[in-house]
Amino acid sequence: MTNMGSTPLRATAVEQALAGQPATEEGVAAAAALAAEGTNPPSDLNGDADYRRHLATVLTRRAVLSAAGRS
């Protein structure tokens, strides 16, 4: 993920939550809720840190569902 810290980060908590699990709406939503774990996003004119954490969760859920053909 970009813009969630001083360098791009890998959402390892999401990866671990999804590994070996079916891509159900509920399972993906639960995994995506972990997207901002361990991040330190900056606040700036485009959005504050809480907004960026929320956006990471929403976009992660959408991306995983799309990749699984479930969007």
PDB file of C-alpha atoms in Angstrom:
ATOM      1  CA  MET A   1       0.000   0.000   0.000  1.00  0.00           C
ATOM      2  CA  THR A   2       1.232   3.469  -0.751  1.00  0.00           C
ATOM      3  CA  ASN A   3       0.814   6.649   1.271  1.00  0.00           C
ATOM      4  CA  MET A   4       0.182   4.667   4.444  1.00  0.00           C
ATOM      5  CA  GLY A   5       3.625   5.316   5.909  1.00  0.00           C
ATOM      6  CA  SER A   6       7.015   6.677   4.958  1.00  0.00           C
ATOM      7  CA  THR A   7       7.527   3.803   2.483  1.00  0.00           C
ATOM      8  CA  PRO A   8       5.130   1.497   0.620  1.00  0.00           C
ATOM      9  CA  LEU A   9       3.842  -1.258   2.884  1.00  0.00           C
ATOM     10  CA  ARG A  10       2.662  -4.804   2.354  1.00  0.00           C
ATOM     11  CA  ALA A  11      -0.680  -5.686   3.949  1.00  0.00           C
ATOM     12  CA  THR A  12       0.579  -8.919   5.507  1.00  0.00           C
ATOM     13  CA  ALA A  13      -2.284  -9.158   8.021  1.00  0.00           C
ATOM     14  CA  VAL A  14      -4.745  -9.168   5.113  1.00  0.00           C
ATOM     15  CA  GLU A  15      -2.699 -11.761   3.244  1.00  0.00           C
ATOM     16  CA  GLN A  16      -2.613 -14.050   6.282  1.00  0.00           C
ATOM     17  CA  ALA A  17      -6.344 -13.669   6.902  1.00  0.00           C
ATOM     18  CA  LEU A  18      -7.141 -14.580   3.285  1.00  0.00           C
ATOM     19  CA  ALA A  19      -4.701 -17.465   2.896  1.00  0.00           C
ATOM     20  CA  GLY A  20      -6.558 -20.716   2.318  1.00  0.00           C
ATOM     21  CA  GLN A  21      -9.980 -19.139   2.856  1.00  0.00           C
ATOM     22  CA  PRO A  22     -12.840 -18.870   0.362  1.00  0.00           C
ATOM     23  CA  ALA A  23     -13.437 -15.366  -1.000  1.00  0.00           C
ATOM     24  CA  THR A  24     -16.812 -14.804   0.635  1.00  0.00           C
ATOM     25  CA  GLU A  25     -18.145 -11.295   1.224  1.00  0.00           C
ATOM     26  CA  GLU A  26     -17.858 -11.755   4.983  1.00  0.00           C
ATOM     27  CA  GLY A  27     -14.387 -13.296   4.907  1.00  0.00           C
ATOM     28  CA  VAL A  28     -13.011 -10.625   2.596  1.00  0.00           C
ATOM     29  CA  ALA A  29     -14.577  -7.834   4.665  1.00  0.00           C
ATOM     30  CA  ALA A  30     -13.033  -9.251   7.841  1.00  0.00           C
ATOM     31  CA  ALA A  31      -9.625  -9.529   6.181  1.00  0.00           C
ATOM     32  CA  ALA A  32      -9.871  -6.051   4.655  1.00  0.00           C
ATOM     33  CA  ALA A  33     -10.609  -4.621   8.102  1.00  0.00           C
ATOM     34  CA  LEU A  34      -6.980  -5.447   8.902  1.00  0.00           C
ATOM     35  CA  ALA A  35      -5.601  -3.407   5.972  1.00  0.00           C
ATOM     36  CA  ALA A  36      -4.549  -0.400   8.024  1.00  0.00           C
ATOM     37  CA  GLU A  37      -2.900  -2.510  10.734  1.00  0.00           C
ATOM     38  CA  GLY A  38       0.651  -1.338  11.375  1.00  0.00           C
ATOM     39  CA  THR A  39       0.350   1.756   9.203  1.00  0.00           C
ATOM     40  CA  ASN A  40       1.114   5.380   9.992  1.00  0.00           C
ATOM     41  CA  PRO A  41      -0.538   7.425   7.244  1.00  0.00           C
ATOM     42  CA  PRO A  42       0.118  11.142   7.075  1.00  0.00           C
ATOM     43  CA  SER A  43      -2.578  13.787   7.248  1.00  0.00           C
ATOM     44  CA  ASP A  44      -2.481  16.424   4.537  1.00  0.00           C
ATOM     45  CA  LEU A  45      -4.752  18.543   2.348  1.00  0.00           C
ATOM     46  CA  ASN A  46      -6.042  15.438   0.534  1.00  0.00           C
ATOM     47  CA  GLY A  47      -7.176  13.608   3.663  1.00  0.00           C
ATOM     48  CA  ASP A  48      -6.457  12.984   7.290  1.00  0.00           C
ATOM     49  CA  ALA A  49      -4.949   9.797   8.688  1.00  0.00           C
ATOM     50  CA  ASP A  50      -8.304   8.325   9.748  1.00  0.00           C
ATOM     51  CA  TYR A  51      -9.715   8.832   6.263  1.00  0.00           C
ATOM     52  CA  ARG A  52      -6.705   7.091   4.725  1.00  0.00           C
ATOM     53  CA  ARG A  53      -7.092   4.132   7.103  1.00  0.00           C
ATOM     54  CA  HIS A  54     -10.763   3.842   6.182  1.00  0.00           C
ATOM     55  CA  LEU A  55      -9.973   4.131   2.491  1.00  0.00           C
ATOM     56  CA  ALA A  56      -7.355   1.380   2.750  1.00  0.00           C
ATOM     57  CA  THR A  57     -10.018  -0.941   4.161  1.00  0.00           C
ATOM     58  CA  VAL A  58     -12.598  -0.080   1.500  1.00  0.00           C
ATOM     59  CA  LEU A  59     -10.191  -0.300  -1.441  1.00  0.00           C
ATOM     60  CA  THR A  60      -8.641  -3.538  -0.180  1.00  0.00           C
ATOM     61  CA  ARG A  61     -12.086  -5.152   0.061  1.00  0.00           C
ATOM     62  CA  ARG A  62     -13.006  -4.000  -3.440  1.00  0.00           C
ATOM     63  CA  ALA A  63      -9.698  -5.166  -4.929  1.00  0.00           C
ATOM     64  CA  VAL A  64      -9.880  -8.632  -3.364  1.00  0.00           C
ATOM     65  CA  LEU A  65     -13.493  -9.160  -4.399  1.00  0.00           C
ATOM     66  CA  SER A  66     -12.684  -7.992  -7.923  1.00  0.00           C
ATOM     67  CA  ALA A  67      -9.684 -10.312  -8.135  1.00  0.00           C
ATOM     68  CA  ALA A  68     -11.892 -13.187  -6.987  1.00  0.00           C
ATOM     69  CA  GLY A  69     -14.486 -12.311  -9.636  1.00  0.00           C
ATOM     70  CA  ARG A  70     -17.049 -11.385  -7.012  1.00  0.00           C
ATOM     71  CA  SER A  71     -17.404  -7.647  -7.531  1.00  0.00           C
TER      72      SER A  71
END
